[in-house]
Amino acid sequence: VDTERLASWWNVRHVQAKLRKHQQNPLVEADEEWEETARKSWGIQLCTAIRDESDGLFKMWYQIERHTGGDVPAYAFSKDGVAWTKPHLGLVEFAGTKQNNVLCRVDPDGRRRIGGGKYLIRDNRPRPASHRFLAIGPPPFHADGSQWGAFWGIAYSADGLVWHQMPGGLRGGAGGGNPSCFWDPRLQRYVLYNRHLSEHADPQADCPRYTCRQESRDLVRWSPRQTAFHPMDERWPEVESMQVYVHEGISFGLPSMLENDVRGDAEVHLLTSRDGRRWQHPFPREAFIPKGPKGAWDDNIIWWPSLVTHGDRMLFYYGGARYRHNVNGLPPGIRQIRIGMGWVPRDRLIGLETRKQLGGRGAFLTRPFVVEGDELIVNADVRGLPVAWHLAVVVPIQHQRGRLAR
């Protein structure tokens, strides 16, 4: 994914995967009777998508935007990741009915209320069944029922539907943004990527959005925010939010790049990092999840990606819209946010490709490294090449005693 393990190379270049959008997009939109308020507002906002290995279902948490202000957490599930069902949960009344897919939180006194957004915390360690799901986002409340302003709480749930507040929480990002939180076994800490705090510190200042990083051992006490990714790019000067996933020891960032002064558009890019602190932006002029063609449902806004790895594909669910981010007062049909999906082959986010020069041949040499386990797997695509060109791998293997085996 980078040059960290390479000693030298010849006639090759780094390329990122070409994401393929699903032909049935958008897959989820505000189409139920109780979602009328979303159709009058900004549509629906994707929080998290997963595939639950316990029952084989794809599950999605999203927010119903309200034209009167605020948002409402909701849930959908799918057997194939394409056709989604919004179940009638019967948990809380919303839009005059309990026959809806709205989630609830239970207060200490047993009263149920509509909670806030559910951004799932990725933590696969064993824990009590009552805490099977963890989430950041539900706002904490005062004893009188009023919300803590500008704070995100932490919640737990046995089924992902009924949530309970737990100790902990932190200041939310300035002006919003989707947080990304997970347990990092390398650090033995939770890591959170969140928006900075200074966006509205000075109403006269032009403070762009960018991403910060924090750590916590217990979801209660958090380290100070440190800048993680703040682009110096005229084309994409801001980051609405950034989702981060650790795969095979590499951190991959999916920032929603934003231009908010003229175009008001957004698209998702791909970053890499070896430590989660220092980030590389190898393709600053190439979107990983690009905007759709003019007139498409996602022709100006692409953001809030959520990765689900299943089988031989990596699925990326995302929010898309047609409106300009910096323009208010648009008609509802234009400003609707919907949810779509695209995919790339598994483990092929970034790779090396031979250049067309010199007959399309190329080579690279890695630095010496230790192979963990009994196998060394080469991930290469040689389709369409002459058989004689397919692949030549020379692997000198050295035993612990220093003797060259091959």
mmCIF file of C-alpha atoms in Angstrom:
data_model
loop_
_atom_site.group_PDB
_atom_site.id
_atom_site.type_symbol
_atom_site.label_atom_id
_atom_site.label_comp_id
_atom_site.label_asym_id
_atom_site.label_seq_id
_atom_site.Cartn_x
_atom_site.Cartn_y
_atom_site.Cartn_z
ATOM 1 C CA VAL A 1 0.000 0.000 0.000
ATOM 2 C CA ASP A 2 3.035 2.296 0.322
ATOM 3 C CA THR A 3 6.823 2.163 -0.052
ATOM 4 C CA GLU A 4 7.483 1.161 3.574
ATOM 5 C CA ARG A 5 8.352 -2.451 2.632
ATOM 6 C CA LEU A 6 9.919 -1.714 -0.760
ATOM 7 C CA ALA A 7 13.678 -1.482 -1.338
ATOM 8 C CA SER A 8 13.529 -0.639 -5.047
ATOM 9 C CA TRP A 9 11.156 -0.761 -7.997
ATOM 10 C CA TRP A 10 11.174 -0.455 -11.774
ATOM 11 C CA ASN A 11 8.391 0.680 -14.126
ATOM 12 C CA VAL A 12 5.589 0.306 -11.566
ATOM 13 C CA ARG A 13 3.240 2.773 -9.893
ATOM 14 C CA HIS A 14 0.744 2.797 -7.048
ATOM 15 C CA VAL A 15 -2.932 2.610 -8.043
ATOM 16 C CA GLN A 16 -6.109 2.469 -5.998
ATOM 17 C CA ALA A 17 -9.023 0.141 -6.629
ATOM 18 C CA LYS A 18 -11.809 1.225 -8.961
ATOM 19 C CA LEU A 19 -14.952 1.049 -6.879
ATOM 20 C CA ARG A 20 -18.031 -0.304 -8.644
ATOM 21 C CA LYS A 21 -21.327 1.225 -7.580
ATOM 22 C CA HIS A 22 -24.293 -1.110 -7.277
ATOM 23 C CA GLN A 23 -26.678 -0.884 -10.206
ATOM 24 C CA GLN A 24 -29.707 -0.726 -7.880
ATOM 25 C CA ASN A 25 -28.476 2.375 -6.000
ATOM 26 C CA PRO A 26 -29.817 4.085 -3.987
ATOM 27 C CA LEU A 27 -30.555 1.117 -1.742
ATOM 28 C CA VAL A 28 -32.108 2.951 1.228
ATOM 29 C CA GLU A 29 -34.073 6.191 1.283
ATOM 30 C CA ALA A 30 -36.833 7.926 3.260
ATOM 31 C CA ASP A 31 -39.770 6.015 1.782
ATOM 32 C CA GLU A 32 -41.899 5.061 4.802
ATOM 33 C CA GLU A 33 -44.916 7.008 6.062
ATOM 34 C CA TRP A 34 -43.219 7.852 9.353
ATOM 35 C CA GLU A 35 -40.215 9.249 7.433
ATOM 36 C CA GLU A 36 -42.223 12.093 5.907
ATOM 37 C CA THR A 37 -40.324 14.579 8.060
ATOM 38 C CA ALA A 38 -37.091 13.381 6.396
ATOM 39 C CA ARG A 39 -38.566 13.943 2.954
ATOM 40 C CA LYS A 40 -39.239 17.534 4.015
ATOM 41 C CA SER A 41 -35.700 17.886 5.328
ATOM 42 C CA TRP A 42 -32.348 16.327 4.361
ATOM 43 C CA GLY A 43 -33.394 12.700 4.002
ATOM 44 C CA ILE A 44 -31.521 10.036 5.965
ATOM 45 C CA GLN A 45 -27.973 9.948 7.301
ATOM 46 C CA LEU A 46 -25.929 6.739 7.401
ATOM 47 C CA CYS A 47 -24.304 6.001 10.762
ATOM 48 C CA THR A 48 -22.996 2.412 10.641
ATOM 49 C CA ALA A 49 -23.406 -0.734 8.554
ATOM 50 C CA ILE A 50 -22.172 -4.200 9.572
ATOM 51 C CA ARG A 51 -22.680 -7.859 8.809
ATOM 52 C CA ASP A 52 -23.579 -9.694 12.011
ATOM 53 C CA GLU A 53 -21.868 -13.082 11.959
ATOM 54 C CA SER A 54 -24.198 -14.394 14.689
ATOM 55 C CA ASP A 55 -27.246 -14.430 12.413
ATOM 56 C CA GLY A 56 -25.786 -13.683 8.967
ATOM 57 C CA LEU A 57 -27.760 -10.443 8.562
ATOM 58 C CA PHE A 58 -26.512 -7.133 7.242
ATOM 59 C CA LYS A 59 -27.548 -4.416 9.698
ATOM 60 C CA MET A 60 -27.674 -0.665 9.331
ATOM 61 C CA TRP A 61 -28.122 2.184 11.770
ATOM 62 C CA TYR A 62 -29.104 5.519 10.284
ATOM 63 C CA GLN A 63 -30.751 8.809 11.227
ATOM 64 C CA ILE A 64 -34.061 10.228 10.061
ATOM 65 C CA GLU A 65 -33.525 13.953 9.605
ATOM 66 C CA ARG A 66 -36.383 16.147 10.874
ATOM 67 C CA HIS A 67 -37.489 19.317 9.120
ATOM 68 C CA THR A 68 -38.186 20.782 12.568
ATOM 69 C CA GLY A 69 -34.580 20.175 13.612
ATOM 70 C CA GLY A 70 -32.593 17.274 15.033
ATOM 71 C CA ASP A 71 -32.602 13.640 13.969
ATOM 72 C CA VAL A 72 -34.045 10.278 14.979
ATOM 73 C CA PRO A 73 -32.091 6.970 15.138
ATOM 74 C CA ALA A 74 -33.461 4.134 13.010
ATOM 75 C CA TYR A 75 -32.558 0.566 12.028
ATOM 76 C CA ALA A 76 -32.771 -1.625 8.926
ATOM 77 C CA PHE A 77 -31.587 -5.138 8.066
ATOM 78 C CA SER A 78 -30.897 -7.145 4.917
ATOM 79 C CA LYS A 79 -30.184 -10.755 3.999
ATOM 80 C CA ASP A 80 -28.022 -9.894 0.986
ATOM 81 C CA GLY A 81 -26.830 -6.340 1.668
ATOM 82 C CA VAL A 82 -28.929 -4.995 -1.220
ATOM 83 C CA ALA A 83 -32.653 -5.312 -0.368
ATOM 84 C CA TRP A 84 -33.241 -3.656 3.019
ATOM 85 C CA THR A 85 -36.166 -4.042 5.437
ATOM 86 C CA LYS A 86 -37.277 -1.397 7.917
ATOM 87 C CA PRO A 87 -38.944 -3.485 10.650
ATOM 88 C CA HIS A 88 -41.879 -2.334 12.771
ATOM 89 C CA LEU A 89 -40.135 -2.445 16.152
ATOM 90 C CA GLY A 90 -42.910 -0.950 18.297
ATOM 91 C CA LEU A 91 -40.427 0.606 20.736
ATOM 92 C CA VAL A 92 -41.366 4.295 20.819
ATOM 93 C CA GLU A 93 -43.954 6.503 19.191
ATOM 94 C CA PHE A 94 -42.767 8.656 16.314
ATOM 95 C CA ALA A 95 -44.796 10.542 13.714
ATOM 96 C CA GLY A 96 -47.987 9.409 15.454
ATOM 97 C CA THR A 97 -47.281 5.666 15.421
ATOM 98 C CA LYS A 98 -45.276 2.946 17.140
ATOM 99 C CA GLN A 99 -45.233 0.911 13.941
ATOM 100 C CA ASN A 100 -41.824 2.196 12.903
ATOM 101 C CA ASN A 101 -38.136 1.280 12.920
ATOM 102 C CA VAL A 102 -37.100 3.962 15.425
ATOM 103 C CA LEU A 103 -34.701 2.978 18.214
ATOM 104 C CA CYS A 104 -35.006 3.951 21.848
ATOM 105 C CA ARG A 105 -32.888 4.509 24.922
ATOM 106 C CA VAL A 106 -33.973 3.576 28.434
ATOM 107 C CA ASP A 107 -33.460 6.150 31.171
ATOM 108 C CA PRO A 108 -32.432 5.078 34.702
ATOM 109 C CA ASP A 109 -36.068 5.530 35.801
ATOM 110 C CA GLY A 110 -37.184 3.051 33.111
ATOM 111 C CA ARG A 111 -38.720 5.648 30.818
ATOM 112 C CA ARG A 112 -38.116 5.138 27.109
ATOM 113 C CA ARG A 113 -37.205 8.017 24.862
ATOM 114 C CA ILE A 114 -35.878 8.533 21.362
ATOM 115 C CA GLY A 115 -32.084 8.634 21.542
ATOM 116 C CA GLY A 116 -29.437 10.123 19.275
ATOM 117 C CA GLY A 117 -27.346 8.738 16.427
ATOM 118 C CA LYS A 118 -25.768 5.315 16.846
ATOM 119 C CA TYR A 119 -22.192 5.178 15.582
ATOM 120 C CA LEU A 120 -21.134 1.661 16.546
ATOM 121 C CA ILE A 121 -17.829 1.182 18.344
ATOM 122 C CA ARG A 122 -15.904 -1.687 16.750
ATOM 123 C CA ASP A 123 -14.679 -3.923 19.575
ATOM 124 C CA ASN A 124 -14.637 -7.707 19.059
ATOM 125 C CA ARG A 125 -13.416 -8.621 22.540
ATOM 126 C CA PRO A 126 -15.676 -10.853 24.684
ATOM 127 C CA ARG A 127 -18.037 -8.966 27.018
ATOM 128 C CA PRO A 128 -21.423 -9.511 28.705
ATOM 129 C CA ALA A 129 -24.371 -10.173 26.396
ATOM 130 C CA SER A 130 -26.070 -7.024 27.686
ATOM 131 C CA HIS A 131 -23.171 -4.991 26.234
ATOM 132 C CA ARG A 132 -22.928 -6.807 22.908
ATOM 133 C CA PHE A 133 -23.229 -3.524 20.994
ATOM 134 C CA LEU A 134 -21.444 -0.324 21.980
ATOM 135 C CA ALA A 135 -22.061 3.049 20.376
ATOM 136 C CA ILE A 136 -20.949 6.622 20.546
ATOM 137 C CA GLY A 137 -23.344 9.445 19.776
ATOM 138 C CA PRO A 138 -26.459 9.254 22.005
ATOM 139 C CA PRO A 139 -26.468 12.583 23.891
ATOM 140 C CA PRO A 140 -26.296 12.408 27.686
ATOM 141 C CA PHE A 141 -29.176 13.976 29.592
ATOM 142 C CA HIS A 142 -29.446 16.052 32.756
ATOM 143 C CA ALA A 143 -31.669 14.852 35.600
ATOM 144 C CA ASP A 144 -34.446 17.169 34.371
ATOM 145 C CA GLY A 145 -34.446 15.501 30.958
ATOM 146 C CA SER A 146 -32.597 18.218 29.062
ATOM 147 C CA GLN A 147 -29.604 17.284 26.910
ATOM 148 C CA TRP A 148 -26.005 18.106 27.562
ATOM 149 C CA GLY A 149 -25.140 20.573 24.834
ATOM 150 C CA ALA A 150 -22.439 19.618 22.306
ATOM 151 C CA PHE A 151 -21.673 16.306 24.052
ATOM 152 C CA TRP A 152 -21.652 12.734 22.778
ATOM 153 C CA GLY A 153 -22.542 9.984 25.181
ATOM 154 C CA ILE A 154 -21.661 6.280 25.186
ATOM 155 C CA ALA A 155 -24.364 3.601 25.125
ATOM 156 C CA TYR A 156 -24.663 -0.191 25.210
ATOM 157 C CA SER A 157 -27.289 -2.603 23.906
ATOM 158 C CA ALA A 158 -27.971 -6.329 23.851
ATOM 159 C CA ASP A 159 -29.734 -6.270 20.472
ATOM 160 C CA GLY A 160 -28.751 -2.956 18.868
ATOM 161 C CA LEU A 161 -32.335 -1.702 19.233
ATOM 162 C CA VAL A 162 -32.895 -0.799 22.891
ATOM 163 C CA TRP A 163 -30.019 1.252 24.264
ATOM 164 C CA HIS A 164 -28.839 2.199 27.746
ATOM 165 C CA GLN A 165 -26.597 5.101 28.621
ATOM 166 C CA MET A 166 -23.306 4.246 30.319
ATOM 167 C CA PRO A 167 -20.679 6.387 32.051
ATOM 168 C CA GLY A 168 -18.435 8.296 29.748
ATOM 169 C CA GLY A 169 -18.676 10.593 26.799
ATOM 170 C CA LEU A 170 -16.867 13.567 25.370
ATOM 171 C CA ARG A 171 -17.315 16.822 23.548
ATOM 172 C CA GLY A 172 -18.740 16.316 20.085
ATOM 173 C CA GLY A 173 -17.023 17.589 16.960
ATOM 174 C CA ALA A 174 -17.564 21.209 15.977
ATOM 175 C CA GLY A 175 -20.636 21.496 13.810
ATOM 176 C CA GLY A 176 -21.233 17.740 13.574
ATOM 177 C CA GLY A 177 -19.370 15.083 11.613
ATOM 178 C CA ASN A 178 -19.576 11.296 11.947
ATOM 179 C CA PRO A 179 -17.191 9.866 14.578
ATOM 180 C CA SER A 180 -15.181 6.689 14.009
ATOM 181 C CA CYS A 181 -14.264 4.692 17.124
ATOM 182 C CA PHE A 182 -12.722 1.234 17.590
ATOM 183 C CA TRP A 183 -10.603 -0.846 19.973
ATOM 184 C CA ASP A 184 -7.007 -1.053 18.766
ATOM 185 C CA PRO A 185 -5.370 -4.251 20.115
ATOM 186 C CA ARG A 186 -1.945 -2.887 19.226
ATOM 187 C CA LEU A 187 -2.370 0.015 21.637
ATOM 188 C CA GLN A 188 -4.811 -1.659 24.064
ATOM 189 C CA ARG A 189 -6.923 1.482 23.807
ATOM 190 C CA TYR A 190 -9.989 2.813 22.089
ATOM 191 C CA VAL A 191 -9.135 5.186 19.249
ATOM 192 C CA LEU A 192 -11.533 7.896 18.126
ATOM 193 C CA TYR A 193 -11.394 10.048 15.000
ATOM 194 C CA ASN A 194 -13.565 13.088 15.435
ATOM 195 C CA ARG A 195 -13.907 16.636 14.196
ATOM 196 C CA HIS A 196 -11.952 19.401 15.923
ATOM 197 C CA LEU A 197 -13.478 21.856 18.407
ATOM 198 C CA SER A 198 -12.565 25.272 17.008
ATOM 199 C CA GLU A 199 -14.881 25.510 14.010
ATOM 200 C CA HIS A 200 -17.147 28.075 15.642
ATOM 201 C CA ALA A 201 -14.711 29.470 18.187
ATOM 202 C CA ASP A 202 -14.541 32.758 16.278
ATOM 203 C CA PRO A 203 -17.636 33.541 14.156
ATOM 204 C CA GLN A 204 -15.541 35.942 12.057
ATOM 205 C CA ALA A 205 -12.773 33.439 11.364
ATOM 206 C CA ASP A 206 -12.720 31.082 8.411
ATOM 207 C CA CYS A 207 -12.021 27.828 10.266
ATOM 208 C CA PRO A 208 -12.092 24.776 7.980
ATOM 209 C CA ARG A 209 -13.224 21.364 9.148
ATOM 210 C CA TYR A 210 -10.562 18.743 9.811
ATOM 211 C CA THR A 211 -10.075 15.456 11.685
ATOM 212 C CA CYS A 212 -8.572 14.916 15.142
ATOM 213 C CA ARG A 213 -7.605 11.801 17.048
ATOM 214 C CA GLN A 214 -8.121 10.753 20.684
ATOM 215 C CA GLU A 215 -7.468 7.661 22.791
ATOM 216 C CA SER A 216 -9.150 6.120 25.829
ATOM 217 C CA ARG A 217 -8.774 2.963 27.903
ATOM 218 C CA ASP A 218 -12.320 3.014 29.286
ATOM 219 C CA LEU A 219 -14.476 5.314 27.092
ATOM 220 C CA VAL A 220 -14.626 7.691 30.056
ATOM 221 C CA ARG A 221 -11.283 9.475 30.166
ATOM 222 C CA TRP A 222 -10.024 10.692 26.794
ATOM 223 C CA SER A 223 -6.689 12.088 25.707
ATOM 224 C CA PRO A 224 -6.628 15.637 24.308
ATOM 225 C CA ARG A 225 -7.479 16.037 20.652
ATOM 226 C CA GLN A 226 -4.528 15.885 18.271
ATOM 227 C CA THR A 227 -4.746 16.821 14.620
ATOM 228 C CA ALA A 228 -4.810 13.666 12.477
ATOM 229 C CA PHE A 229 -5.644 14.870 8.977
ATOM 230 C CA HIS A 230 -5.896 18.507 7.895
ATOM 231 C CA PRO A 231 -5.366 18.842 4.130
ATOM 232 C CA MET A 232 -3.482 21.747 2.556
ATOM 233 C CA ASP A 233 -5.283 21.436 -0.750
ATOM 234 C CA GLU A 234 -7.118 24.140 -2.702
ATOM 235 C CA ARG A 235 -9.272 21.530 -4.421
ATOM 236 C CA TRP A 236 -10.326 19.808 -1.184
ATOM 237 C CA PRO A 237 -9.468 22.089 1.778
ATOM 238 C CA GLU A 238 -11.771 20.492 4.375
ATOM 239 C CA VAL A 239 -12.697 17.101 5.850
ATOM 240 C CA GLU A 240 -16.338 16.669 6.871
ATOM 241 C CA SER A 241 -15.480 13.494 8.802
ATOM 242 C CA MET A 242 -13.218 10.443 8.447
ATOM 243 C CA GLN A 243 -13.921 6.767 9.001
ATOM 244 C CA VAL A 244 -10.892 4.621 9.882
ATOM 245 C CA TYR A 245 -10.463 0.840 9.593
ATOM 246 C CA VAL A 246 -7.425 -1.238 10.579
ATOM 247 C CA HIS A 247 -6.814 -4.125 8.187
ATOM 248 C CA GLU A 248 -3.781 -6.440 8.314
ATOM 249 C CA GLY A 249 -1.939 -3.961 10.518
ATOM 250 C CA ILE A 250 -2.523 -0.988 8.186
ATOM 251 C CA SER A 251 -4.862 1.890 8.993
ATOM 252 C CA PHE A 252 -7.055 2.952 6.086
ATOM 253 C CA GLY A 253 -8.790 6.313 6.284
ATOM 254 C CA LEU A 254 -11.913 7.223 4.321
ATOM 255 C CA PRO A 255 -12.203 11.019 4.625
ATOM 256 C CA SER A 256 -15.226 12.834 3.231
ATOM 257 C CA MET A 257 -13.362 15.610 1.415
ATOM 258 C CA LEU A 258 -15.318 18.858 1.258
ATOM 259 C CA GLU A 259 -15.149 22.122 -0.690
ATOM 260 C CA ASN A 260 -17.599 24.477 0.990
ATOM 261 C CA ASP A 261 -16.891 27.923 -0.484
ATOM 262 C CA VAL A 262 -17.756 27.631 -4.181
ATOM 263 C CA ARG A 263 -18.853 24.168 -5.326
ATOM 264 C CA GLY A 264 -20.266 22.879 -2.052
ATOM 265 C CA ASP A 265 -19.437 19.294 -3.043
ATOM 266 C CA ALA A 266 -17.921 16.279 -1.286
ATOM 267 C CA GLU A 267 -16.376 12.941 -2.234
ATOM 268 C CA VAL A 268 -14.632 10.125 -0.356
ATOM 269 C CA HIS A 269 -10.861 9.614 -0.701
ATOM 270 C CA LEU A 270 -8.493 6.905 0.528
ATOM 271 C CA LEU A 271 -5.645 7.423 3.034
ATOM 272 C CA THR A 272 -3.089 5.046 4.555
ATOM 273 C CA SER A 273 -1.139 5.056 7.799
ATOM 274 C CA ARG A 274 1.214 2.717 9.612
ATOM 275 C CA ASP A 275 0.449 4.112 13.076
ATOM 276 C CA GLY A 276 -2.898 5.905 12.793
ATOM 277 C CA ARG A 277 -1.244 9.249 13.481
ATOM 278 C CA ARG A 278 0.728 10.140 10.363
ATOM 279 C CA TRP A 279 -1.374 9.816 7.229
ATOM 280 C CA GLN A 280 -0.540 9.588 3.549
ATOM 281 C CA HIS A 281 -2.906 10.842 0.845
ATOM 282 C CA PRO A 282 -1.543 9.003 -2.196
ATOM 283 C CA PHE A 283 -4.314 9.943 -4.642
ATOM 284 C CA PRO A 284 -5.358 13.536 -3.849
ATOM 285 C CA ARG A 285 -6.908 14.022 -7.296
ATOM 286 C CA GLU A 286 -8.736 10.709 -7.491
ATOM 287 C CA ALA A 287 -11.878 9.916 -5.505
ATOM 288 C CA PHE A 288 -12.202 6.456 -3.995
ATOM 289 C CA ILE A 289 -16.001 6.807 -3.938
ATOM 290 C CA PRO A 290 -16.617 9.321 -6.750
ATOM 291 C CA LYS A 291 -19.648 11.488 -7.354
ATOM 292 C CA GLY A 292 -22.207 10.173 -9.806
ATOM 293 C CA PRO A 293 -22.752 11.587 -13.314
ATOM 294 C CA LYS A 294 -24.716 14.824 -13.674
ATOM 295 C CA GLY A 295 -28.365 14.240 -12.884
ATOM 296 C CA ALA A 296 -27.702 11.133 -10.756
ATOM 297 C CA TRP A 297 -28.962 10.894 -7.167
ATOM 298 C CA ASP A 298 -25.390 11.310 -5.869
ATOM 299 C CA ASP A 299 -23.953 13.826 -8.345
ATOM 300 C CA ASN A 300 -22.654 16.377 -5.803
ATOM 301 C CA ILE A 301 -22.343 14.854 -2.314
ATOM 302 C CA ILE A 302 -20.624 11.588 -1.321
ATOM 303 C CA TRP A 303 -19.865 11.034 2.366
ATOM 304 C CA TRP A 304 -20.160 8.907 5.556
ATOM 305 C CA PRO A 305 -18.745 5.606 4.196
ATOM 306 C CA SER A 306 -19.119 2.402 6.220
ATOM 307 C CA LEU A 307 -17.100 -0.722 5.344
ATOM 308 C CA VAL A 308 -18.492 -4.264 5.442
ATOM 309 C CA THR A 309 -16.168 -7.098 4.389
ATOM 310 C CA HIS A 310 -18.060 -10.145 3.153
ATOM 311 C CA GLY A 311 -16.791 -13.054 1.077
ATOM 312 C CA ASP A 312 -14.399 -11.887 -1.620
ATOM 313 C CA ARG A 313 -15.661 -8.286 -1.596
ATOM 314 C CA MET A 314 -15.281 -5.161 0.476
ATOM 315 C CA LEU A 315 -18.615 -3.318 0.489
ATOM 316 C CA PHE A 316 -18.726 0.425 1.089
ATOM 317 C CA TYR A 317 -22.089 1.900 2.043
ATOM 318 C CA TYR A 318 -22.261 5.680 1.723
ATOM 319 C CA GLY A 319 -24.548 8.687 1.780
ATOM 320 C CA GLY A 320 -25.170 10.552 -1.459
ATOM 321 C CA ALA A 321 -27.094 13.651 -2.499
ATOM 322 C CA ARG A 322 -27.483 16.276 -5.235
ATOM 323 C CA TYR A 323 -27.542 19.485 -3.216
ATOM 324 C CA ARG A 324 -24.704 21.936 -2.617
ATOM 325 C CA HIS A 325 -23.447 21.780 0.960
ATOM 326 C CA ASN A 326 -23.144 25.557 1.236
ATOM 327 C CA VAL A 327 -26.644 26.428 -0.015
ATOM 328 C CA ASN A 328 -29.774 26.490 2.143
ATOM 329 C CA GLY A 329 -33.406 26.775 1.106
ATOM 330 C CA LEU A 330 -33.269 24.152 -1.639
ATOM 331 C CA PRO A 331 -36.437 22.208 -2.530
ATOM 332 C CA PRO A 332 -36.801 18.844 -0.719
ATOM 333 C CA GLY A 333 -36.358 16.792 -3.888
ATOM 334 C CA ILE A 334 -32.875 18.208 -4.401
ATOM 335 C CA ARG A 335 -31.568 18.079 -0.835
ATOM 336 C CA GLN A 336 -32.516 14.449 -0.099
ATOM 337 C CA ILE A 337 -29.675 12.265 1.242
ATOM 338 C CA ARG A 338 -29.990 8.594 0.298
ATOM 339 C CA ILE A 339 -27.781 5.551 0.938
ATOM 340 C CA GLY A 340 -25.980 3.547 -1.728
ATOM 341 C CA MET A 341 -23.236 0.942 -1.907
ATOM 342 C CA GLY A 342 -20.152 0.190 -3.959
ATOM 343 C CA TRP A 343 -17.577 -2.575 -3.786
ATOM 344 C CA VAL A 344 -14.006 -3.550 -4.582
ATOM 345 C CA PRO A 345 -12.321 -6.985 -4.539
ATOM 346 C CA ARG A 346 -11.201 -8.009 -1.083
ATOM 347 C CA ASP A 347 -7.676 -6.944 -0.050
ATOM 348 C CA ARG A 348 -7.172 -4.860 -3.177
ATOM 349 C CA LEU A 349 -7.607 -1.296 -2.009
ATOM 350 C CA ILE A 350 -4.163 -0.189 -3.190
ATOM 351 C CA GLY A 351 -1.559 -2.045 -5.229
ATOM 352 C CA LEU A 352 1.297 -1.806 -7.698
ATOM 353 C CA GLU A 353 0.646 -1.738 -11.428
ATOM 354 C CA THR A 354 3.129 -1.873 -14.286
ATOM 355 C CA ARG A 355 3.326 1.184 -16.509
ATOM 356 C CA LYS A 356 2.611 0.932 -20.225
ATOM 357 C CA GLN A 357 6.158 1.944 -21.095
ATOM 358 C CA LEU A 358 8.782 -0.702 -21.797
ATOM 359 C CA GLY A 359 6.258 -3.237 -22.982
ATOM 360 C CA GLY A 360 4.234 -3.182 -19.766
ATOM 361 C CA ARG A 361 6.864 -5.082 -17.785
ATOM 362 C CA GLY A 362 7.849 -4.094 -14.251
ATOM 363 C CA ALA A 363 9.464 -5.344 -11.057
ATOM 364 C CA PHE A 364 9.979 -4.468 -7.413
ATOM 365 C CA LEU A 365 12.190 -5.677 -4.587
ATOM 366 C CA THR A 366 10.982 -5.764 -0.987
ATOM 367 C CA ARG A 367 13.074 -5.151 2.086
ATOM 368 C CA PRO A 368 13.845 -8.256 4.157
ATOM 369 C CA PHE A 369 10.902 -9.180 6.382
ATOM 370 C CA VAL A 370 9.843 -11.984 8.715
ATOM 371 C CA VAL A 371 7.002 -14.237 7.516
ATOM 372 C CA GLU A 372 4.589 -15.086 10.315
ATOM 373 C CA GLY A 373 3.089 -18.549 9.889
ATOM 374 C CA ASP A 374 3.703 -21.218 7.266
ATOM 375 C CA GLU A 375 2.421 -19.453 4.142
ATOM 376 C CA LEU A 376 3.426 -16.526 1.993
ATOM 377 C CA ILE A 377 0.479 -15.361 -0.139
ATOM 378 C CA VAL A 378 0.993 -13.299 -3.294
ATOM 379 C CA ASN A 379 -2.045 -11.188 -4.251
ATOM 380 C CA ALA A 380 -1.743 -10.448 -7.983
ATOM 381 C CA ASP A 381 -4.091 -10.009 -10.936
ATOM 382 C CA VAL A 382 -2.558 -11.385 -14.153
ATOM 383 C CA ARG A 383 -5.746 -11.697 -16.197
ATOM 384 C CA GLY A 384 -5.335 -10.546 -19.782
ATOM 385 C CA LEU A 385 -1.550 -10.942 -19.819
ATOM 386 C CA PRO A 386 0.399 -13.427 -21.943
ATOM 387 C CA VAL A 387 1.165 -16.605 -20.020
ATOM 388 C CA ALA A 388 4.885 -15.925 -20.271
ATOM 389 C CA TRP A 389 4.355 -12.608 -18.450
ATOM 390 C CA HIS A 390 2.153 -13.894 -15.663
ATOM 391 C CA LEU A 391 4.350 -13.655 -12.608
ATOM 392 C CA ALA A 392 7.878 -14.336 -11.528
ATOM 393 C CA VAL A 393 8.465 -14.419 -7.772
ATOM 394 C CA VAL A 394 11.966 -14.890 -6.427
ATOM 395 C CA VAL A 395 11.948 -15.459 -2.673
ATOM 396 C CA PRO A 396 15.274 -15.914 -0.905
ATOM 397 C CA ILE A 397 14.447 -17.516 2.437
ATOM 398 C CA GLN A 398 16.952 -17.355 5.281
ATOM 399 C CA HIS A 399 16.890 -19.691 8.266
ATOM 400 C CA GLN A 400 17.465 -18.418 11.798
ATOM 401 C CA ARG A 401 21.072 -19.586 11.606
ATOM 402 C CA GLY A 402 21.680 -17.307 8.640
ATOM 403 C CA ARG A 403 21.847 -20.014 5.956
ATOM 404 C CA LEU A 404 20.199 -19.087 2.639
ATOM 405 C CA ALA A 405 17.635 -21.786 1.863
ATOM 406 C CA ARG A 406 16.272 -20.617 -1.515
#
